[in-house]
Amino acid sequence: MTSSSSTPGPGPVSEVAPAGRRLAQALATFNALEEHTAAAALHEACASAEWGRRLLAGRPYATAGDLLRASDAAMAELSSADLQEAMAGHPPIGRPKPGDPTSAREQRGMAGASEELRAEMLELNLAYQDRFGHVFLICATGRTGEQMRDAVRERIGNSPEQEREIVRTELGRINRIRLTRLVEEDASA
């Protein structure tokens, strides 16, 4: 026996259609940006110039999914130097860039952390940086301070090669979130 609530009615469809149109318009806006403006927006998402160049070269994108797939493909092709450049745009966990709402939003999980956890993260961040030569990078969105601490504890034992590929994956996740937000913010404006 089925209920009438399981049958889609015109209400939800009409509510989704305007949102879809706004998203498509926002993507069209991104596609139409002058190159230097689009490059600046992409640099805010990821500090790798090569990643940004590859995404610029792929414009126009038909869908947000195409943009995200292009991001993934560009990330997969970045050299070690390109990854270093991308990581340089990220502050250490627990110390978001002052005045940067993106950094603060992404590291929200550390906002309410105890002084003990903050001190431990600082110590772990420094040990990680000594071992690998760069900040500990993780897609912090939605993670608690404890989850981030546990991740750095686990990853500090990785080989440099293993860690480079984990960093590549984490950067890809961050870039997807930031690109989605970029297009969604344009859609809601």
PDB file of C-alpha atoms in Angstrom:
ATOM      1  CA  MET A   1       0.000   0.000   0.000  1.00  0.00           C
ATOM      2  CA  THR A   2       1.402   3.376  -0.941  1.00  0.00           C
ATOM      3  CA  SER A   3       0.576   6.705   0.502  1.00  0.00           C
ATOM      4  CA  SER A   4      -0.106   9.830  -1.479  1.00  0.00           C
ATOM      5  CA  SER A   5       2.904  11.519   0.178  1.00  0.00           C
ATOM      6  CA  SER A   6       5.279   9.250  -1.754  1.00  0.00           C
ATOM      7  CA  THR A   7       4.006  10.563  -5.088  1.00  0.00           C
ATOM      8  CA  PRO A   8       5.844  13.677  -6.135  1.00  0.00           C
ATOM      9  CA  GLY A   9       3.580  16.631  -6.622  1.00  0.00           C
ATOM     10  CA  PRO A  10       4.085  19.904  -8.423  1.00  0.00           C
ATOM     11  CA  GLY A  11       5.232  21.707  -5.215  1.00  0.00           C
ATOM     12  CA  PRO A  12       8.701  20.169  -4.830  1.00  0.00           C
ATOM     13  CA  VAL A  13       9.426  20.333  -8.560  1.00  0.00           C
ATOM     14  CA  SER A  14       8.584  24.019  -8.743  1.00  0.00           C
ATOM     15  CA  GLU A  15      10.767  24.668  -5.670  1.00  0.00           C
ATOM     16  CA  VAL A  16      13.763  22.828  -7.149  1.00  0.00           C
ATOM     17  CA  ALA A  17      13.556  24.355 -10.613  1.00  0.00           C
ATOM     18  CA  PRO A  18      14.361  27.951  -9.530  1.00  0.00           C
ATOM     19  CA  ALA A  19      17.314  26.717  -7.431  1.00  0.00           C
ATOM     20  CA  GLY A  20      18.612  24.748 -10.401  1.00  0.00           C
ATOM     21  CA  ARG A  21      18.212  27.772 -12.641  1.00  0.00           C
ATOM     22  CA  ARG A  22      20.068  29.966 -10.135  1.00  0.00           C
ATOM     23  CA  LEU A  23      22.908  27.449  -9.965  1.00  0.00           C
ATOM     24  CA  ALA A  24      23.082  27.284 -13.775  1.00  0.00           C
ATOM     25  CA  GLN A  25      23.089  31.089 -13.930  1.00  0.00           C
ATOM     26  CA  ALA A  26      25.875  31.256 -11.329  1.00  0.00           C
ATOM     27  CA  LEU A  27      27.945  28.787 -13.323  1.00  0.00           C
ATOM     28  CA  ALA A  28      27.288  30.850 -16.465  1.00  0.00           C
ATOM     29  CA  THR A  29      28.463  33.926 -14.536  1.00  0.00           C
ATOM     30  CA  PHE A  30      31.663  32.123 -13.521  1.00  0.00           C
ATOM     31  CA  ASN A  31      32.187  30.953 -17.101  1.00  0.00           C
ATOM     32  CA  ALA A  32      31.786  34.547 -18.358  1.00  0.00           C
ATOM     33  CA  LEU A  33      34.129  36.208 -15.842  1.00  0.00           C
ATOM     34  CA  GLU A  34      37.118  37.983 -17.290  1.00  0.00           C
ATOM     35  CA  GLU A  35      40.135  35.725 -17.035  1.00  0.00           C
ATOM     36  CA  HIS A  36      41.882  37.731 -14.290  1.00  0.00           C
ATOM     37  CA  THR A  37      38.690  37.844 -12.192  1.00  0.00           C
ATOM     38  CA  ALA A  38      38.081  34.115 -12.613  1.00  0.00           C
ATOM     39  CA  ALA A  39      41.763  33.434 -11.834  1.00  0.00           C
ATOM     40  CA  ALA A  40      41.470  35.431  -8.607  1.00  0.00           C
ATOM     41  CA  ALA A  41      38.334  33.507  -7.596  1.00  0.00           C
ATOM     42  CA  LEU A  42      40.053  30.207  -8.300  1.00  0.00           C
ATOM     43  CA  HIS A  43      43.157  31.300  -6.381  1.00  0.00           C
ATOM     44  CA  GLU A  44      40.923  31.870  -3.359  1.00  0.00           C
ATOM     45  CA  ALA A  45      39.830  28.233  -3.679  1.00  0.00           C
ATOM     46  CA  CYS A  46      43.333  26.827  -4.242  1.00  0.00           C
ATOM     47  CA  ALA A  47      46.719  28.576  -4.193  1.00  0.00           C
ATOM     48  CA  SER A  48      48.164  26.364  -6.942  1.00  0.00           C
ATOM     49  CA  ALA A  49      48.600  28.486 -10.070  1.00  0.00           C
ATOM     50  CA  GLU A  50      48.722  25.345 -12.229  1.00  0.00           C
ATOM     51  CA  TRP A  51      45.414  24.082 -10.832  1.00  0.00           C
ATOM     52  CA  GLY A  52      43.861  27.474 -11.553  1.00  0.00           C
ATOM     53  CA  ARG A  53      45.278  27.553 -15.098  1.00  0.00           C
ATOM     54  CA  ARG A  54      43.843  24.138 -15.847  1.00  0.00           C
ATOM     55  CA  LEU A  55      40.390  25.124 -14.596  1.00  0.00           C
ATOM     56  CA  LEU A  56      40.475  28.384 -16.531  1.00  0.00           C
ATOM     57  CA  ALA A  57      41.438  26.499 -19.686  1.00  0.00           C
ATOM     58  CA  GLY A  58      38.406  24.226 -19.279  1.00  0.00           C
ATOM     59  CA  ARG A  59      35.848  27.028 -19.320  1.00  0.00           C
ATOM     60  CA  PRO A  60      33.042  27.147 -20.127  1.00  0.00           C
ATOM     61  CA  TYR A  61      31.668  24.369 -17.936  1.00  0.00           C
ATOM     62  CA  ALA A  62      28.240  22.981 -18.814  1.00  0.00           C
ATOM     63  CA  THR A  63      27.473  21.878 -15.248  1.00  0.00           C
ATOM     64  CA  ALA A  64      28.851  22.304 -11.746  1.00  0.00           C
ATOM     65  CA  GLY A  65      29.685  18.587 -11.916  1.00  0.00           C
ATOM     66  CA  ASP A  66      31.895  19.263 -14.946  1.00  0.00           C
ATOM     67  CA  LEU A  67      33.717  21.960 -12.973  1.00  0.00           C
ATOM     68  CA  LEU A  68      34.265  19.583 -10.039  1.00  0.00           C
ATOM     69  CA  ARG A  69      35.503  16.799 -12.326  1.00  0.00           C
ATOM     70  CA  ALA A  70      37.927  19.252 -13.959  1.00  0.00           C
ATOM     71  CA  SER A  71      39.162  20.186 -10.478  1.00  0.00           C
ATOM     72  CA  ASP A  72      39.723  16.527  -9.622  1.00  0.00           C
ATOM     73  CA  ALA A  73      41.591  15.921 -12.883  1.00  0.00           C
ATOM     74  CA  ALA A  74      43.782  18.995 -12.371  1.00  0.00           C
ATOM     75  CA  MET A  75      44.553  17.964  -8.796  1.00  0.00           C
ATOM     76  CA  ALA A  76      45.569  14.481  -9.940  1.00  0.00           C
ATOM     77  CA  GLU A  77      48.120  15.981 -12.335  1.00  0.00           C
ATOM     78  CA  LEU A  78      49.772  18.480  -9.983  1.00  0.00           C
ATOM     79  CA  SER A  79      53.492  18.094  -9.426  1.00  0.00           C
ATOM     80  CA  SER A  80      55.059  18.061  -5.974  1.00  0.00           C
ATOM     81  CA  ALA A  81      55.949  21.743  -6.421  1.00  0.00           C
ATOM     82  CA  ASP A  82      52.344  22.537  -7.372  1.00  0.00           C
ATOM     83  CA  LEU A  83      51.121  20.696  -4.269  1.00  0.00           C
ATOM     84  CA  GLN A  84      53.573  22.693  -2.135  1.00  0.00           C
ATOM     85  CA  GLU A  85      52.181  25.889  -3.641  1.00  0.00           C
ATOM     86  CA  ALA A  86      48.626  24.777  -2.897  1.00  0.00           C
ATOM     87  CA  MET A  87      49.500  23.857   0.695  1.00  0.00           C
ATOM     88  CA  ALA A  88      51.149  27.231   1.252  1.00  0.00           C
ATOM     89  CA  GLY A  89      47.677  28.762   1.042  1.00  0.00           C
ATOM     90  CA  HIS A  90      46.479  26.835   4.094  1.00  0.00           C
ATOM     91  CA  PRO A  91      47.116  27.856   7.697  1.00  0.00           C
ATOM     92  CA  PRO A  92      47.899  25.256  10.350  1.00  0.00           C
ATOM     93  CA  ILE A  93      44.924  23.525  11.957  1.00  0.00           C
ATOM     94  CA  GLY A  94      43.896  25.478  15.012  1.00  0.00           C
ATOM     95  CA  ARG A  95      45.272  28.741  13.690  1.00  0.00           C
ATOM     96  CA  PRO A  96      42.958  30.020  10.935  1.00  0.00           C
ATOM     97  CA  LYS A  97      44.070  33.085   8.998  1.00  0.00           C
ATOM     98  CA  PRO A  98      42.998  36.188  10.922  1.00  0.00           C
ATOM     99  CA  GLY A  99      40.109  37.919   9.184  1.00  0.00           C
ATOM    100  CA  ASP A 100      39.575  35.050   6.731  1.00  0.00           C
ATOM    101  CA  PRO A 101      35.998  33.769   7.041  1.00  0.00           C
ATOM    102  CA  THR A 102      36.717  30.737   4.837  1.00  0.00           C
ATOM    103  CA  SER A 103      39.579  29.614   7.050  1.00  0.00           C
ATOM    104  CA  ALA A 104      37.527  30.177  10.212  1.00  0.00           C
ATOM    105  CA  ARG A 105      34.499  28.334   8.773  1.00  0.00           C
ATOM    106  CA  GLU A 106      36.567  25.361   7.655  1.00  0.00           C
ATOM    107  CA  GLN A 107      38.337  25.053  10.996  1.00  0.00           C
ATOM    108  CA  ARG A 108      35.202  25.546  13.072  1.00  0.00           C
ATOM    109  CA  GLY A 109      35.819  22.173  14.735  1.00  0.00           C
ATOM    110  CA  MET A 110      38.742  23.688  16.638  1.00  0.00           C
ATOM    111  CA  ALA A 111      36.813  26.793  17.724  1.00  0.00           C
ATOM    112  CA  GLY A 112      35.549  25.275  20.967  1.00  0.00           C
ATOM    113  CA  ALA A 113      38.571  23.084  21.629  1.00  0.00           C
ATOM    114  CA  SER A 114      40.054  23.030  25.107  1.00  0.00           C
ATOM    115  CA  GLU A 115      43.385  24.701  25.782  1.00  0.00           C
ATOM    116  CA  GLU A 116      44.846  21.231  26.232  1.00  0.00           C
ATOM    117  CA  LEU A 117      43.673  20.127  22.779  1.00  0.00           C
ATOM    118  CA  ARG A 118      44.894  23.379  21.210  1.00  0.00           C
ATOM    119  CA  ALA A 119      48.328  22.905  22.793  1.00  0.00           C
ATOM    120  CA  GLU A 120      48.458  19.291  21.631  1.00  0.00           C
ATOM    121  CA  MET A 121      47.489  20.312  18.068  1.00  0.00           C
ATOM    122  CA  LEU A 122      50.218  22.948  18.047  1.00  0.00           C
ATOM    123  CA  GLU A 123      52.769  20.373  19.150  1.00  0.00           C
ATOM    124  CA  LEU A 124      51.531  17.822  16.602  1.00  0.00           C
ATOM    125  CA  ASN A 125      51.430  20.438  13.822  1.00  0.00           C
ATOM    126  CA  LEU A 126      55.060  21.352  14.526  1.00  0.00           C
ATOM    127  CA  ALA A 127      56.159  17.705  14.615  1.00  0.00           C
ATOM    128  CA  TYR A 128      54.300  17.033  11.357  1.00  0.00           C
ATOM    129  CA  GLN A 129      55.843  20.084   9.721  1.00  0.00           C
ATOM    130  CA  ASP A 130      59.319  19.014  10.854  1.00  0.00           C
ATOM    131  CA  ARG A 131      58.757  15.558   9.372  1.00  0.00           C
ATOM    132  CA  PHE A 132      57.148  16.522   6.057  1.00  0.00           C
ATOM    133  CA  GLY A 133      58.191  20.142   5.461  1.00  0.00           C
ATOM    134  CA  HIS A 134      54.667  21.535   5.208  1.00  0.00           C
ATOM    135  CA  VAL A 135      51.558  22.131   7.281  1.00  0.00           C
ATOM    136  CA  PHE A 136      49.321  19.245   8.223  1.00  0.00           C
ATOM    137  CA  LEU A 137      46.547  19.449   5.674  1.00  0.00           C
ATOM    138  CA  ILE A 138      43.143  17.881   6.133  1.00  0.00           C
ATOM    139  CA  CYS A 139      39.680  18.722   4.900  1.00  0.00           C
ATOM    140  CA  ALA A 140      38.606  20.075   8.284  1.00  0.00           C
ATOM    141  CA  THR A 141      35.029  20.890   7.288  1.00  0.00           C
ATOM    142  CA  GLY A 142      32.676  18.988   9.576  1.00  0.00           C
ATOM    143  CA  ARG A 143      35.461  17.488  11.698  1.00  0.00           C
ATOM    144  CA  THR A 144      35.879  17.975  15.418  1.00  0.00           C
ATOM    145  CA  GLY A 145      39.133  19.043  16.988  1.00  0.00           C
ATOM    146  CA  GLU A 146      39.566  15.537  18.334  1.00  0.00           C
ATOM    147  CA  GLN A 147      39.084  13.999  14.881  1.00  0.00           C
ATOM    148  CA  MET A 148      41.722  16.315  13.420  1.00  0.00           C
ATOM    149  CA  ARG A 149      44.121  15.509  16.269  1.00  0.00           C
ATOM    150  CA  ASP A 150      43.586  11.791  15.751  1.00  0.00           C
ATOM    151  CA  ALA A 151      44.226  12.190  12.013  1.00  0.00           C
ATOM    152  CA  VAL A 152      47.540  13.987  12.489  1.00  0.00           C
ATOM    153  CA  ARG A 153      48.588  11.366  15.055  1.00  0.00           C
ATOM    154  CA  GLU A 154      47.821   8.615  12.551  1.00  0.00           C
ATOM    155  CA  ARG A 155      49.347  10.318   9.522  1.00  0.00           C
ATOM    156  CA  ILE A 156      52.615  11.431  11.091  1.00  0.00           C
ATOM    157  CA  GLY A 157      53.862   7.840  10.735  1.00  0.00           C
ATOM    158  CA  ASN A 158      53.278   7.779   6.965  1.00  0.00           C
ATOM    159  CA  SER A 159      56.082   7.825   4.448  1.00  0.00           C
ATOM    160  CA  PRO A 160      56.508  11.111   2.563  1.00  0.00           C
ATOM    161  CA  GLU A 161      55.129   9.449  -0.568  1.00  0.00           C
ATOM    162  CA  GLN A 162      52.017   8.174   1.218  1.00  0.00           C
ATOM    163  CA  GLU A 163      51.474  11.527   2.840  1.00  0.00           C
ATOM    164  CA  ARG A 164      51.821  13.412  -0.457  1.00  0.00           C
ATOM    165  CA  GLU A 165      48.979  11.366  -1.947  1.00  0.00           C
ATOM    166  CA  ILE A 166      46.817  11.817   1.155  1.00  0.00           C
ATOM    167  CA  VAL A 167      47.451  15.565   0.957  1.00  0.00           C
ATOM    168  CA  ARG A 168      46.470  15.501  -2.738  1.00  0.00           C
ATOM    169  CA  THR A 169      43.178  13.791  -1.808  1.00  0.00           C
ATOM    170  CA  GLU A 170      42.501  16.208   1.060  1.00  0.00           C
ATOM    171  CA  LEU A 171      43.240  19.216  -1.166  1.00  0.00           C
ATOM    172  CA  GLY A 172      40.846  17.801  -3.746  1.00  0.00           C
ATOM    173  CA  ARG A 173      38.104  17.590  -1.097  1.00  0.00           C
ATOM    174  CA  ILE A 174      38.776  21.141   0.049  1.00  0.00           C
ATOM    175  CA  ASN A 175      38.754  22.409  -3.537  1.00  0.00           C
ATOM    176  CA  ARG A 176      35.416  20.701  -4.237  1.00  0.00           C
ATOM    177  CA  ILE A 177      33.853  22.326  -1.172  1.00  0.00           C
ATOM    178  CA  ARG A 178      35.259  25.728  -2.058  1.00  0.00           C
ATOM    179  CA  LEU A 179      34.239  25.536  -5.718  1.00  0.00           C
ATOM    180  CA  THR A 180      30.741  24.427  -4.766  1.00  0.00           C
ATOM    181  CA  ARG A 181      30.500  27.313  -2.312  1.00  0.00           C
ATOM    182  CA  LEU A 182      31.811  29.730  -4.973  1.00  0.00           C
ATOM    183  CA  VAL A 183      29.094  28.745  -7.425  1.00  0.00           C
ATOM    184  CA  GLU A 184      26.381  28.474  -4.748  1.00  0.00           C
ATOM    185  CA  GLU A 185      27.216  31.915  -3.337  1.00  0.00           C
ATOM    186  CA  ASP A 186      26.894  33.370  -6.820  1.00  0.00           C
ATOM    187  CA  ALA A 187      23.587  31.523  -7.192  1.00  0.00           C
ATOM    188  CA  SER A 188      22.180  32.959  -3.982  1.00  0.00           C
ATOM    189  CA  ALA A 189      23.275  36.518  -4.782  1.00  0.00           C
TER     190      ALA A 189
END
